[in-house]
Amino acid sequence: MDKKVHKEIIPTPTLAEDIKTLALQGKPYDVLRKQVVAALKPEFQNKRDDLARRLRARKISGLEAARVLSDIMDGVLRELN
C-alpha cells in the first residue's frame, strides 16, 4: 500500500528553526523540554482538531486519520532528532 505524504506534518520550517534555536541556548533539559512542548503543542492541537473535523465530516476514513496522526508524530520526531 502506498503511503501518502501529508501536508499536515508538523513542525513547520519556522517552528523547526525555533526549536533548534531553543536547543542551542544550553538550558537545562527540563526547561528546554517545557519550552519545546509549549512551542509544539498549539500547532499539534490545531492539526489534530482539523483532522477530527474532517473525520466527523466523513472526508477521511479512520484509517487515514490514524495514518495522518502517525505521520505528524514522525515529522515531530524527525525534527527533534
Coordinates of C-alpha atoms in Angstrom, one line a residue:
M1 CA 0.0 0.0 0.0
D2 CA 1.4 3.4 -1.0
K3 CA 1.9 5.8 1.9
K4 CA 0.7 9.3 1.1
V5 CA 2.8 12.3 2.0
H6 CA 0.7 14.7 4.1
K7 CA 1.0 18.4 4.1
E8 CA -0.3 18.3 7.7
I9 CA 3.0 17.1 9.1
I10 CA 4.5 19.4 11.7
P11 CA 6.5 21.2 12.6
T12 CA 6.6 24.0 10.0
P13 CA 10.0 25.2 8.9
T14 CA 9.7 28.3 11.1
L15 CA 8.7 26.2 14.2
A16 CA 11.6 23.7 13.5
E17 CA 14.0 26.6 13.4
D18 CA 12.6 28.0 16.7
I19 CA 13.1 24.6 18.3
K20 CA 16.7 24.4 17.1
T21 CA 17.4 27.9 18.4
L22 CA 16.0 26.8 21.8
A23 CA 18.2 23.7 21.8
L24 CA 21.3 25.8 21.2
Q25 CA 20.7 28.0 24.2
G26 CA 22.2 25.4 26.6
K27 CA 19.3 25.5 29.0
P28 CA 18.8 22.6 31.5
Y29 CA 16.8 19.7 30.0
D30 CA 13.7 20.2 32.0
V31 CA 13.5 23.9 31.0
L32 CA 14.2 23.1 27.3
R33 CA 11.6 20.3 27.3
K34 CA 8.9 22.6 28.6
Q35 CA 9.7 25.2 26.0
V36 CA 9.8 22.8 23.1
V37 CA 6.5 21.2 24.2
A38 CA 5.0 24.7 24.6
A39 CA 6.1 25.5 21.0
L40 CA 4.8 22.3 19.5
K41 CA 1.5 21.9 21.4
P42 CA -0.7 24.6 19.8
E43 CA 0.2 23.6 16.3
F44 CA -0.2 19.9 17.0
Q45 CA -3.6 20.6 18.6
N46 CA -4.7 22.7 15.6
K47 CA -3.8 19.9 13.2
R48 CA -5.4 17.3 15.4
D49 CA -8.6 19.3 15.7
D50 CA -8.7 19.8 11.9
L51 CA -8.2 16.1 11.4
A52 CA -11.1 15.4 13.9
R53 CA -13.4 17.7 11.9
R54 CA -12.5 16.0 8.7
L55 CA -13.1 12.6 10.2
R56 CA -16.5 13.7 11.6
A57 CA -17.5 15.1 8.3
R58 CA -16.5 11.8 6.7
K59 CA -14.0 13.4 4.4
I60 CA -11.4 10.9 5.6
S61 CA -11.6 7.4 7.0
G62 CA -10.5 6.3 10.5
L63 CA -7.5 4.5 8.9
E64 CA -6.5 7.6 7.0
A65 CA -6.8 9.7 10.2
A66 CA -4.6 7.2 12.1
R67 CA -2.0 7.4 9.2
V68 CA -2.0 11.2 9.3
L69 CA -1.6 11.3 13.1
S70 CA 1.3 8.8 12.7
D71 CA 2.9 11.0 10.0
I72 CA 2.5 14.1 12.2
M73 CA 4.3 12.4 15.1
D74 CA 7.0 11.1 12.7
G75 CA 7.6 14.6 11.5
V76 CA 7.9 15.9 15.0
L77 CA 10.4 13.2 16.0
R78 CA 12.4 13.8 12.8
E79 CA 12.7 17.5 13.6
L80 CA 13.7 16.8 17.2
N81 CA 16.4 14.4 16.3

